[in-house]
Coordinates of C-alpha atoms in Angstrom, one line a residue:
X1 CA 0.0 0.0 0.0
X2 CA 1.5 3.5 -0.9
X3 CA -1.2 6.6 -1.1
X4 CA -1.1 10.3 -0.6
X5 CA -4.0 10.8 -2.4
X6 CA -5.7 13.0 0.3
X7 CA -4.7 15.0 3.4
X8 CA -5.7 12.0 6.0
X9 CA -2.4 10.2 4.7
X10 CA -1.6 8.7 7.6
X11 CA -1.6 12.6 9.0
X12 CA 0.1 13.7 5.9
X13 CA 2.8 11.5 5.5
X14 CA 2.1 8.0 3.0
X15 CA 0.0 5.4 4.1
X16 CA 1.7 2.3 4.0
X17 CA -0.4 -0.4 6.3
X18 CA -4.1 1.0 6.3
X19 CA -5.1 4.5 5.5
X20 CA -6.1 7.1 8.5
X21 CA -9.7 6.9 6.4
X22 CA -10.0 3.3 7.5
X23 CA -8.8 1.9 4.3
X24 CA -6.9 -1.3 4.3
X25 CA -4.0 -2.5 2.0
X26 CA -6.1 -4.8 0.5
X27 CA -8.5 -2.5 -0.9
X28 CA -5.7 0.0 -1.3
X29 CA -4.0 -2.4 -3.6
X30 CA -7.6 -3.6 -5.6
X31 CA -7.9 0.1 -6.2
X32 CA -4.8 0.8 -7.5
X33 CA -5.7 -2.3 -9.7
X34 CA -8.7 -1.1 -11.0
X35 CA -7.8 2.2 -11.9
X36 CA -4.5 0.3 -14.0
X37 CA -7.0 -1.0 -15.6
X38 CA -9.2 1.7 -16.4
X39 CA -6.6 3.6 -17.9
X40 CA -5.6 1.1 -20.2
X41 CA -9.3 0.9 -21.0
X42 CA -9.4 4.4 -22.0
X43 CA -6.2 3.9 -24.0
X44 CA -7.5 1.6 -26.4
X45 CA -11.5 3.9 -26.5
X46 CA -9.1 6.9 -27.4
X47 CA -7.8 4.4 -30.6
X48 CA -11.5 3.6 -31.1
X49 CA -12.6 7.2 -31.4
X50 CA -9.6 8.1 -33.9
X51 CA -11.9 5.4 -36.2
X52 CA -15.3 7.0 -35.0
X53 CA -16.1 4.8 -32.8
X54 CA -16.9 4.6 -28.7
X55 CA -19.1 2.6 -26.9
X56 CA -22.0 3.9 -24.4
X57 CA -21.8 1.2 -21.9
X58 CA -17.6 2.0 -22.0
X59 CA -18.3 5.5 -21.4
X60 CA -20.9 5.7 -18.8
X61 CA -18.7 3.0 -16.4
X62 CA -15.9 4.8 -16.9
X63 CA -16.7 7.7 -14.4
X64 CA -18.2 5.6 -12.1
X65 CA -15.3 3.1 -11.7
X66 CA -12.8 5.8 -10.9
X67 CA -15.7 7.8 -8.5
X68 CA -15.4 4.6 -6.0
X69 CA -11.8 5.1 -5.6
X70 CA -11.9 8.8 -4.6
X71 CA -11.0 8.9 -0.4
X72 CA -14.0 7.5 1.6
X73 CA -15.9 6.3 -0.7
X74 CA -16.1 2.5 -0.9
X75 CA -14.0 0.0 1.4
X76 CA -15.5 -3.2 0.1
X77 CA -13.1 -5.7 -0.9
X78 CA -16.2 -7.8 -2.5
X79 CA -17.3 -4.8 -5.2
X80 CA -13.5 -4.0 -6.1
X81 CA -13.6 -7.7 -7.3
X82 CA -16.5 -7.0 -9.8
X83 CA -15.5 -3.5 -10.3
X84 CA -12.3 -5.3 -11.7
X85 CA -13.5 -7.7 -13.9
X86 CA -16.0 -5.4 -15.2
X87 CA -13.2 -2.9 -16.2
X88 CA -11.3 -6.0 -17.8
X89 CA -14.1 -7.0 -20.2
X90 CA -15.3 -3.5 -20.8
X91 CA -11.3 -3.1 -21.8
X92 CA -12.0 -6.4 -24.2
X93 CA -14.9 -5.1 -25.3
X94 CA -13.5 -1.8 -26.5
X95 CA -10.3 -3.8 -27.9
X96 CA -13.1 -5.7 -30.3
X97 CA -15.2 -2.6 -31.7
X98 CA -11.3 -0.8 -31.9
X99 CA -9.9 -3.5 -34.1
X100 CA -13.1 -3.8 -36.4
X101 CA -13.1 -0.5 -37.1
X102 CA -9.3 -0.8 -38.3
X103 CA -7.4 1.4 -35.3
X104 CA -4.0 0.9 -35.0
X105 CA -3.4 -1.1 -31.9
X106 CA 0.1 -1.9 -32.3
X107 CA 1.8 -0.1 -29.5
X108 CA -0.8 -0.2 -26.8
X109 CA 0.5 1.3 -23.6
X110 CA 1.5 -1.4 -20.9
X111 CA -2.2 -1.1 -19.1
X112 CA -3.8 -2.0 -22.1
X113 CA -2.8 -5.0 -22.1
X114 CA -2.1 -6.3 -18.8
X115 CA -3.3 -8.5 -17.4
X116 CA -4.0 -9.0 -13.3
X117 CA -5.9 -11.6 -12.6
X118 CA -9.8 -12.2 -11.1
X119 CA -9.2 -13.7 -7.6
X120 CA -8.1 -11.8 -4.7
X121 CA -4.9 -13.8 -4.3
X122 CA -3.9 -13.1 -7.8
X123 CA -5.1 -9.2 -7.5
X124 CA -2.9 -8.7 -4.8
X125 CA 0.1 -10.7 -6.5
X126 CA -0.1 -8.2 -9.2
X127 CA -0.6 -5.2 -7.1
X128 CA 2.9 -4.0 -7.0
X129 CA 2.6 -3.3 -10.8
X130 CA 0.0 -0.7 -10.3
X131 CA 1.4 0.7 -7.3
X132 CA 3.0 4.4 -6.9
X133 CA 5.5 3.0 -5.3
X134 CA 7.0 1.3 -8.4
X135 CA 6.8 4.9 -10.5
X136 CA 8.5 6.4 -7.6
X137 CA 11.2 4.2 -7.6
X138 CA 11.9 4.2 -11.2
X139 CA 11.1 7.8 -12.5
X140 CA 11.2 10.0 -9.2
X141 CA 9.0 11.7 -7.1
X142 CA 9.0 14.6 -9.1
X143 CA 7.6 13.2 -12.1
X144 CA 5.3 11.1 -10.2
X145 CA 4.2 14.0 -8.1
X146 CA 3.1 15.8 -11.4
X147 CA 1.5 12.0 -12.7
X148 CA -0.4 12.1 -9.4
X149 CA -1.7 15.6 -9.5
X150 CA -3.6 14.5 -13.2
X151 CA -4.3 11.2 -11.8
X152 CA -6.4 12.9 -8.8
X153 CA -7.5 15.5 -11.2
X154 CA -9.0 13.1 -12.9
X155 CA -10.6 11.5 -10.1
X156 CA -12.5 14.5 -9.5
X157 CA -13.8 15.2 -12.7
X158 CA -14.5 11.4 -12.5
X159 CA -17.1 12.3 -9.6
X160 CA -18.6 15.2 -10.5
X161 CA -18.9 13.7 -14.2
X162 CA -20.7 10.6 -12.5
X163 CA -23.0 13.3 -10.5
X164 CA -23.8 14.7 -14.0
X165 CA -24.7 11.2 -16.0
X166 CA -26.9 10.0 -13.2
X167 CA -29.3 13.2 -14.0
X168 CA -29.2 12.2 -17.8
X169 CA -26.8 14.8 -18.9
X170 CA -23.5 13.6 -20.5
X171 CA -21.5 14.7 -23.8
X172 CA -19.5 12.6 -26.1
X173 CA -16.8 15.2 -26.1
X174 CA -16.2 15.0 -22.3
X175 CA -16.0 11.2 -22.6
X176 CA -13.6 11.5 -25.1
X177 CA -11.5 13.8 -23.4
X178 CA -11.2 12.2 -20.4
X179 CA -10.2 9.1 -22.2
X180 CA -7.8 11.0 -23.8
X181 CA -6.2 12.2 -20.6
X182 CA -6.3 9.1 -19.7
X183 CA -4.5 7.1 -22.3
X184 CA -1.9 9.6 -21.7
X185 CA -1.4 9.2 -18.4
X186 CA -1.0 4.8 -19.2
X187 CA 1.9 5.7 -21.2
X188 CA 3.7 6.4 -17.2
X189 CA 5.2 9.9 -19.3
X190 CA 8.2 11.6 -17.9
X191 CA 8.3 15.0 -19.6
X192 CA 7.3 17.9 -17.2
X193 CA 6.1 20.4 -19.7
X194 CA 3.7 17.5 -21.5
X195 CA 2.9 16.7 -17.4
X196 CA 2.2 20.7 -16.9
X197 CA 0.1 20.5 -20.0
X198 CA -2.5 18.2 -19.2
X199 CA -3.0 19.0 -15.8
X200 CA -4.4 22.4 -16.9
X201 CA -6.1 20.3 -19.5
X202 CA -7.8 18.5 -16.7
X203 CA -8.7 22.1 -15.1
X204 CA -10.7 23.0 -18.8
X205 CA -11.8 19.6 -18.1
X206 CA -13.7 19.7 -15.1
X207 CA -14.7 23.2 -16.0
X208 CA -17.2 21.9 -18.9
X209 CA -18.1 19.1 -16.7
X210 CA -19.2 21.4 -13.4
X211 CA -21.0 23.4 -16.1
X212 CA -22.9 20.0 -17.2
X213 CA -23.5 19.0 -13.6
X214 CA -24.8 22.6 -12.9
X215 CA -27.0 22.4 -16.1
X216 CA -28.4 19.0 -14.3
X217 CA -28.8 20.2 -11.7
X218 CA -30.6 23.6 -12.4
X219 CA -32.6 21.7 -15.0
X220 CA -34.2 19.3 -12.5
X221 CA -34.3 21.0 -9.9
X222 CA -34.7 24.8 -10.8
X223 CA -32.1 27.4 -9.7
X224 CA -31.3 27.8 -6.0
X225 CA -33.1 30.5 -4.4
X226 CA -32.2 32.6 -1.1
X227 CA -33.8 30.0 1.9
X228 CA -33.5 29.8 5.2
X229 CA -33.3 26.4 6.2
X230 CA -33.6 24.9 9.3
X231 CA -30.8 23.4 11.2
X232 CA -32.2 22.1 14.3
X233 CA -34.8 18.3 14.0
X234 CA -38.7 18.1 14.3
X235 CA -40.2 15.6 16.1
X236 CA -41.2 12.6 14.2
X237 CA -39.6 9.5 12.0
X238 CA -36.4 10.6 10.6
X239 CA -33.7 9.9 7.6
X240 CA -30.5 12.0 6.8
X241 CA -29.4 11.7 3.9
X242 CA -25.3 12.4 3.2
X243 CA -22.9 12.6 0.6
X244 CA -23.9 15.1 -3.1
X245 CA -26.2 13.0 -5.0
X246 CA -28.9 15.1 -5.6
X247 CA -31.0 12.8 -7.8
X248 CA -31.0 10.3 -4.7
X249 CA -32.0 12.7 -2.7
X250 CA -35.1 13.4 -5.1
X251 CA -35.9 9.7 -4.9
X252 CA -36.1 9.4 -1.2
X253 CA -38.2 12.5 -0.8
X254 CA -40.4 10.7 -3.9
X255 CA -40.2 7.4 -1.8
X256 CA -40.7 8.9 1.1
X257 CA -43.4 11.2 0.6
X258 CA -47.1 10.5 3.0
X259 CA -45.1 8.1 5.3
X260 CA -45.0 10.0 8.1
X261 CA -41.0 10.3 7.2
X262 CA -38.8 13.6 7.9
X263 CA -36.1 14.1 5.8
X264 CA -32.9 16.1 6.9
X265 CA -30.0 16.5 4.7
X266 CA -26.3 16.2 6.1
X267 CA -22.7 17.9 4.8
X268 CA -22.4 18.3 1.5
X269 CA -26.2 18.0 1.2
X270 CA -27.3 21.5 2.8
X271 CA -27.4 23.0 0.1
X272 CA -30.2 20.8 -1.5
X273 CA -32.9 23.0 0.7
X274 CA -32.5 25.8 -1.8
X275 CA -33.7 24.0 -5.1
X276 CA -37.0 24.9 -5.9
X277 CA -37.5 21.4 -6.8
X278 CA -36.6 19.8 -4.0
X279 CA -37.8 21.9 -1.2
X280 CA -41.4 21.4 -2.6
X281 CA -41.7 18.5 -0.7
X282 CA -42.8 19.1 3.3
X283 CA -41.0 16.7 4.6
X284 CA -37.9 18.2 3.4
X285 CA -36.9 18.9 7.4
X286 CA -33.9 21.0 6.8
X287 CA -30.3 20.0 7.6
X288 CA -29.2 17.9 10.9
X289 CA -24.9 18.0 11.9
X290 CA -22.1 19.2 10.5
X291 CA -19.6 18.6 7.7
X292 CA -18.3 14.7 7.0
X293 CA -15.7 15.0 9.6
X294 CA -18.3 15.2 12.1
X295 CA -20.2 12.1 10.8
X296 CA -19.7 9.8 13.4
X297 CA -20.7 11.9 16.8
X298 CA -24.0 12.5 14.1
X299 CA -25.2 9.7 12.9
X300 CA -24.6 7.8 16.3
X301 CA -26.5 10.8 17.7
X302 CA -29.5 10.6 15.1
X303 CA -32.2 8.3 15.6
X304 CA -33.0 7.4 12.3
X305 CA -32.3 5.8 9.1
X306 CA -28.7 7.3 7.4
X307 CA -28.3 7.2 3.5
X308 CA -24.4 7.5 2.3
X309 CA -25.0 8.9 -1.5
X310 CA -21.8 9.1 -2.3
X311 CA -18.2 10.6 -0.3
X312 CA -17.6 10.9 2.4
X313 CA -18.3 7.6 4.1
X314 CA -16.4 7.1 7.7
X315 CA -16.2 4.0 9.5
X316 CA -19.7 3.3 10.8
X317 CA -18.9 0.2 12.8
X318 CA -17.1 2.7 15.7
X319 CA -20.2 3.9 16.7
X320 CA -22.5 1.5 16.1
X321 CA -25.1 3.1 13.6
X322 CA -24.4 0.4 10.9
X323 CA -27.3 -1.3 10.8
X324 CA -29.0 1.5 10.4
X325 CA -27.2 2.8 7.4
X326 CA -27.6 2.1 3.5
X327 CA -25.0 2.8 0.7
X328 CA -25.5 4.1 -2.7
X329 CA -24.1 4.6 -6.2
X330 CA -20.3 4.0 -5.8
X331 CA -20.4 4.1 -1.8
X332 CA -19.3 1.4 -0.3
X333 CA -18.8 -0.8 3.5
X334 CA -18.4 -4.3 4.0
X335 CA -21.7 -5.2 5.9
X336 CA -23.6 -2.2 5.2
X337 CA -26.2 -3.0 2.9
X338 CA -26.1 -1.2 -0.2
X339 CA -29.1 0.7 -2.1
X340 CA -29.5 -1.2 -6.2
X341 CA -31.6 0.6 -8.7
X342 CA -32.5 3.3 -6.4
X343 CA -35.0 1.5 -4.4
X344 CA -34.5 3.5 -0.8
X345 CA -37.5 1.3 0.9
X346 CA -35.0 -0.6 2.9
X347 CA -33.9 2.5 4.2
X348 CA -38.1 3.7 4.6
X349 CA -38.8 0.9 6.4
X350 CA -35.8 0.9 8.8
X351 CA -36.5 4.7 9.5
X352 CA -40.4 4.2 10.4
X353 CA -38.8 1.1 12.8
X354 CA -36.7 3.5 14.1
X355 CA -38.0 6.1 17.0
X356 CA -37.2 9.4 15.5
X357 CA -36.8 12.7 17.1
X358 CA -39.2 12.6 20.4
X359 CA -39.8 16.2 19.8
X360 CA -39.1 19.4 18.5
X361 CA -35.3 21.1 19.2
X362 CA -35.6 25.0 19.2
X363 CA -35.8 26.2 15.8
X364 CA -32.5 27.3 14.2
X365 CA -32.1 28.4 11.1
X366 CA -29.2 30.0 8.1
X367 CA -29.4 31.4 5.1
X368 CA -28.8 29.7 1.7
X369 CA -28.8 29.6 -1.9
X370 CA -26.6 32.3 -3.3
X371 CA -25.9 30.4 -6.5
X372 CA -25.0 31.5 -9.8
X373 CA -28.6 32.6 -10.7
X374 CA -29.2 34.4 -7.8
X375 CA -26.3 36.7 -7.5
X376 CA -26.5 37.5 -10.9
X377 CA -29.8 38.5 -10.7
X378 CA -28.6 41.4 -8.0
X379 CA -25.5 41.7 -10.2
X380 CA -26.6 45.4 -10.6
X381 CA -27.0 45.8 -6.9
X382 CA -23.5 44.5 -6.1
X383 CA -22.4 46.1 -8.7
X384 CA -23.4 49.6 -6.8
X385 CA -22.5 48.3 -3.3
X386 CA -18.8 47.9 -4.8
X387 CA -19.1 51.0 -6.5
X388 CA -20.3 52.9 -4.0
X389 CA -17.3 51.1 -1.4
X390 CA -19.8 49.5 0.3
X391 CA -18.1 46.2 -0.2
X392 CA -14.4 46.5 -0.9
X393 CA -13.4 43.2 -1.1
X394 CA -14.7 39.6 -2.2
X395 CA -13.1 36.5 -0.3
X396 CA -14.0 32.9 -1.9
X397 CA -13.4 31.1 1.4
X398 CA -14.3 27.2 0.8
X399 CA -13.7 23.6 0.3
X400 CA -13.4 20.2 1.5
X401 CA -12.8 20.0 5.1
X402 CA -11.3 17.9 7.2
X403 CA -10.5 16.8 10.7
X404 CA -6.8 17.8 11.0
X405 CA -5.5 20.6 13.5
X406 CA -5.0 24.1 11.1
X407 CA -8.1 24.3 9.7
X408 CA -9.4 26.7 12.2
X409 CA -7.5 28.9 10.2
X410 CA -10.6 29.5 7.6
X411 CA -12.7 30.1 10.6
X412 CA -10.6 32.7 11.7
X413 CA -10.2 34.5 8.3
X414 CA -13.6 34.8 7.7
X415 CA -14.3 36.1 11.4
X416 CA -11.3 38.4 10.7
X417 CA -12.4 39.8 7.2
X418 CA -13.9 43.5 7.4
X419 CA -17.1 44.2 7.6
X420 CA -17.3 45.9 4.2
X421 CA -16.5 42.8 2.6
X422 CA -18.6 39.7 1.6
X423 CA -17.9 36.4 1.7
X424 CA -18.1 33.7 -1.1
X425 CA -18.2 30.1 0.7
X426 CA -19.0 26.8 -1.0
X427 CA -18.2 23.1 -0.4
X428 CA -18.1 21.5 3.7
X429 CA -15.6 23.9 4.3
X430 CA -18.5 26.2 5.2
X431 CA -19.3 24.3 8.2
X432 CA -16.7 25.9 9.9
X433 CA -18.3 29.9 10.1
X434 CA -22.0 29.5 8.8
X435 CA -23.4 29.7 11.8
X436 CA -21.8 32.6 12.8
X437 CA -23.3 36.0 13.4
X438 CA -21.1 37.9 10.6
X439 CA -23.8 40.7 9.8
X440 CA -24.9 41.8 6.7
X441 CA -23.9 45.1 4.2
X442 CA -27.5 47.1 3.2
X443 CA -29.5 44.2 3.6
X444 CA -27.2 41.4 1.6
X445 CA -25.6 38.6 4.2
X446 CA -22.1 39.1 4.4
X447 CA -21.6 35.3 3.9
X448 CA -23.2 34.0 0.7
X449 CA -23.5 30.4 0.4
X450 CA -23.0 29.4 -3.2
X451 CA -23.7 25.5 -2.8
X452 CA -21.4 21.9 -2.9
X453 CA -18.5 22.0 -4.0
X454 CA -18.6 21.4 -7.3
X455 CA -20.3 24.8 -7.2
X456 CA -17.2 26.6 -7.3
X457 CA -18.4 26.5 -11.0
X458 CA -21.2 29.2 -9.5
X459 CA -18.5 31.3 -8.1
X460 CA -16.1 31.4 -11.1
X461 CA -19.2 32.6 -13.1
X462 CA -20.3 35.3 -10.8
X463 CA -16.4 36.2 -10.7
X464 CA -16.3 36.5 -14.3
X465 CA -19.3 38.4 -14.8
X466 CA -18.5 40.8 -12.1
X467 CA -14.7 41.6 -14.1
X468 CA -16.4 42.0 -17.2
X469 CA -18.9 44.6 -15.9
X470 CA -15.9 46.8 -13.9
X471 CA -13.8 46.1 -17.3
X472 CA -10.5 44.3 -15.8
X473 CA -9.5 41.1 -15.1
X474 CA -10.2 38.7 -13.1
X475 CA -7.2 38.7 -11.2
X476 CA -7.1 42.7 -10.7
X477 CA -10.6 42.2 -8.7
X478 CA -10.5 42.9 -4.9
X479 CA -11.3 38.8 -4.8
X480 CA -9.1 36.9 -2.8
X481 CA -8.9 33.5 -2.5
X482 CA -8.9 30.9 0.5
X483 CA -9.6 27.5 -0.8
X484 CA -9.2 24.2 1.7
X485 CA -7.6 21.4 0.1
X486 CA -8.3 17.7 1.2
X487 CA -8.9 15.1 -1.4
X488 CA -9.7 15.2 -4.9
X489 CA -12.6 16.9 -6.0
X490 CA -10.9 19.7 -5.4
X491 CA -7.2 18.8 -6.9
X492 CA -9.8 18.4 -9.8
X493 CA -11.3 22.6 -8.9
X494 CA -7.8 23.9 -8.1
X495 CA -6.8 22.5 -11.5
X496 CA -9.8 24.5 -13.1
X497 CA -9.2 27.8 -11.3
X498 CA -5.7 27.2 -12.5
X499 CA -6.4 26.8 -16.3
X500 CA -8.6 30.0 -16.0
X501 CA -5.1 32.0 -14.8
X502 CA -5.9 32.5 -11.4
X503 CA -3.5 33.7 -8.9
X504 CA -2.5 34.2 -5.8
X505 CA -4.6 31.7 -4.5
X506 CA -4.0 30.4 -0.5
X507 CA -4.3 26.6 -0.5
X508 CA -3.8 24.9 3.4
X509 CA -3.9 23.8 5.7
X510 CA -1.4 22.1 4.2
X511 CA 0.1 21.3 0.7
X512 CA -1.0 17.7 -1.2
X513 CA 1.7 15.2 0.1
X514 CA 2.7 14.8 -3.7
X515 CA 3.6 17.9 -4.5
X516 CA 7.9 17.4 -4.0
X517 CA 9.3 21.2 -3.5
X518 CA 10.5 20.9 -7.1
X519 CA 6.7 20.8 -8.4
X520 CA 5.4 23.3 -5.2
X521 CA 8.3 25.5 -7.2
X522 CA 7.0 25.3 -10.9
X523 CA 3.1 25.8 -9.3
X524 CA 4.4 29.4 -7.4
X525 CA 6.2 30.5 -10.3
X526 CA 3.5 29.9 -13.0
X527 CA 0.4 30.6 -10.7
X528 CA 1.8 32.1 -7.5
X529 CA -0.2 29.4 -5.2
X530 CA 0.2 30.4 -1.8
X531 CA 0.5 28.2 0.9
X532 CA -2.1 29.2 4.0
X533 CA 0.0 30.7 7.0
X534 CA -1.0 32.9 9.8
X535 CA -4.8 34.2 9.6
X536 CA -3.2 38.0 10.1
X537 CA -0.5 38.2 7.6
X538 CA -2.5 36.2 5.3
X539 CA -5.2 38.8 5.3
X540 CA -2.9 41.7 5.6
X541 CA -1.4 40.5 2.7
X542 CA -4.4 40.4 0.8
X543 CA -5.9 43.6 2.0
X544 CA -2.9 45.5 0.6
X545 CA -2.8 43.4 -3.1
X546 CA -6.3 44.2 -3.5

């Protein structure tokens, strides 16, 4: 086992014997396996499509194959078996429709051919092959480093590209791309300025595929509208629902619906409460806990049925609470029984079992659903408060969260920004100030809550559209930049706000344990990435850039 993938590497050093997320070496190894495999799967679909031709069942595993090996996601040894021999006969599948349509498969890459087994015995035998460990030792960290950052770029995308096909919404030219990345990446390359290349290739990337998975979204669902949502339970039958999978969450409300069955939302969730379309339904309780992190204190604390849609899962054996919860899409637990074809009445029936909330907790509430749509629609207003100096600076302060020590720190910046400034926040990272009392500037909440992560699309809009109307840059706004880095949806986001030529962002609480000092080096001098430090200089250095 050898992964840095995330910031819970064994508390940011490499997990060698079982990951700080709970993950063993076995499943460490099977994943590693898999996504071999899927690269030399899309290695041969990018041959295919220089002959016209791809294949739909190809395409629409693809995403979901490398979604269940994003950090706590799915610890089951049994579905990395299948997932395995799936991706194998996808790959000979591929090889087929390729080689009838006349592509040249002469110099296939090494995953496109290789060959690792079906049992777990022969898996793990061949695991070494399609370990980091292996690139490391032959070609350097450096290299690697640069190999891992597209490799967990393309993880992301992976995810929110999933989050988009489940709701119907997909393009051929996405696909394609990503294969193409893809296949690159099988051929284990070595040169720094090709490696440069497609990470900010990756960063374009992701930024068509948020804009299909907002396009989902929105579509379904209807823009985000400013709601206050409660944060505190009502009495009566209860299931939380976790992870971003809006479409599941739809279902349950649909399954749900005349059962006597509240429905709270949890992390990642939240934001869910400000879709037109989804806050139709009454039972739609509001949100109960915190951000992932926190998972474990609630869900042992909530007396109801739990629904994991997708990341980020946590050991639920710990506190006991896994017989109550269900797994979905590419979540998965050894144990925990696991939601197929969207049919959450397991998870109905174990909630009206269950007691629920005895009665009502004192009514708490925030304010939400300052997406794209919205702020635009008061573009003219903001417009005026920045003209007029009533707001002097925008701070985008958001991301993934985490359980480590240091991330305080975006707590502390937001309470520390002045009051004539608003704050842009998406993703869990919110968790950490929402609830504070930070005021508001003529009426407008000084913290506007754009959504999930993914989101971040949202903000980059509103960003862009707000340059355009002052007529400069993006970069020569008063819009400064605190992001929170922990896994790899949002290697995938940093990669996008990247390819746009953003700079001077502040990444922490620490750096991605891939990143050598050589590659930390190339990222400062190209983008001037900032590593988070103390909450006062940061700001004080911001203040006086802006």
């Amino acid at each position: 086992m050898y992964c840095v993938q995330c910031e819970q590497s064994n508390k940011g050093g490499c997990a060698v014997k079982v990951g700080s997320c709970g993950k063993t070496a076995t499943v460490a190894d099977l994943q590693d396996v898999l996504l071999r495999v899927m690269q030399g799967v899309s290695a041969v679909a990018a041959r295919a499509a220089d002959r016209g031709v791809r294949d739909a069942e190809v395409d629409a595993f693809t995403p979901h194959a490398w979604f269940t090996t994003l950090t706590n996601v799915n610890f089951d040894e049994a579905r990395f078996l299948k997932l395995i021999a799936t991706a194998l006969r996808m790959r000979e599948k591929i090889h087929a429709a390729a080689m009838a349509a006349g592509a040249d498969l002469s110099d296939l890459p090494e995953p496109a051919t290789w060959e690792p087994g079906a049992t777990l015995a022969e898996l793990s035998a061949a695991a070494p092959m399609a370990s980091i460990q292996r690139f490391v030792d032959r070609d350097g960290p450096s290299i690697v480093g640069l190999r891992d950052l597209i490799l967990y770029g393309l993880k992301g995308t992976a995810a929110y590209s999933e989050h988009a096909r489940v709701l119907g919404t997909e393009e051929a030219e996405v696909v394609a791309e990503f294969h193409r990345i893809s296949a690159f990446l099988a051929t284990d390359p070595t040169d720094i300025d090709a490696l440069l290349r497609e990470a900010l290739a990756i960063g374009a990337l992701n930024l068509k595929v948020m804009e299909l998975l907002d396009a989902a979204n929105t579509g379904r669902f209807g823009h985000p509208e400013i709601s206050s949502v409660r944060m505190t339970p009502k009495a009566g039958k209860a299931l939380l629902v976790s992870g971003h999978d809006l479409g599941d969450l739809e279902m349950i409300l649909q399954q749900t619906e005349g059962k006597g069955v509240n429905v709270y939302t949890h992390g990642e969730m939240l934001p869910a409460n400000a879709y037109p379309g989804l806050k139709r339904y009454p039972h739609l309780a509001g949100n109960y806990g915190g951000a992932w992190q926190d998972q474990q204190k609630d869900f042992a604390a909530f007396p109801g049925a739990i629904v994991m849609t997708s990341n980020c899962l946590i050991n639920p054996e710990i506190r006991g609470y896994a017989d109550r919860l269900f797994t979905a899409g590419p979540v998965g637990w050894a144990g925990v029984r696991h939601i197929v074809d969207h049919d959450f009445s397991p998870a109905v029936a174990r909630a009206l079992e269950l007691p629920g909330f005895a009665e009502d907790a004192p009514e708490e509430v925030i304010t939400a659903g300052f997406a794209r749509n919205t702020v635009m629609g008061v573009a003219d207003t903001l417009l005026g408060m920045i003209g007029r100096g009533e707001v002097k600076n925008l701070f985008l302060i958001g991301g993934c969260d985490g359980a480590r020590p240091g991330r305080n720190y975006f707590h502390d910046l937001a309470m520390a920004t002045p009051q004539d400034s608003l704050i842009l926040t998406l993703g869990c990272g919110k968790f950490r100030f929402n609830r504070e009392e930070l005021g508001n500037i003529a009426g407008v909440p000084r913290v506007l809550d754009m959504g999930q992560c993914n989101d971040a699309y949202s903000a980059i809009q509103v960003a862009v559209a707000v340059a355009n109307a002052l007529g400069c840059g993006v970069n020569d706004l008063p819009l400064h930049y605190a992001i929170s880095w922990f896994e790899q949806k949002a290697t995938a986001v940093l990669l996008t706000m990247l390819h746009l030529g953003i700079r001077k962002i502040h990444l922490g609480p620490t750096l991605p344990q891939f990143l050598t000092p050589e590659v930390l080096e190339v990222l400062v001098e190209k983008f001037d990435i900032r590593p988070t430090g103390e909450v006062a200089s940061d700001l004080d250095r911001m203040l006086k850039a802006a």
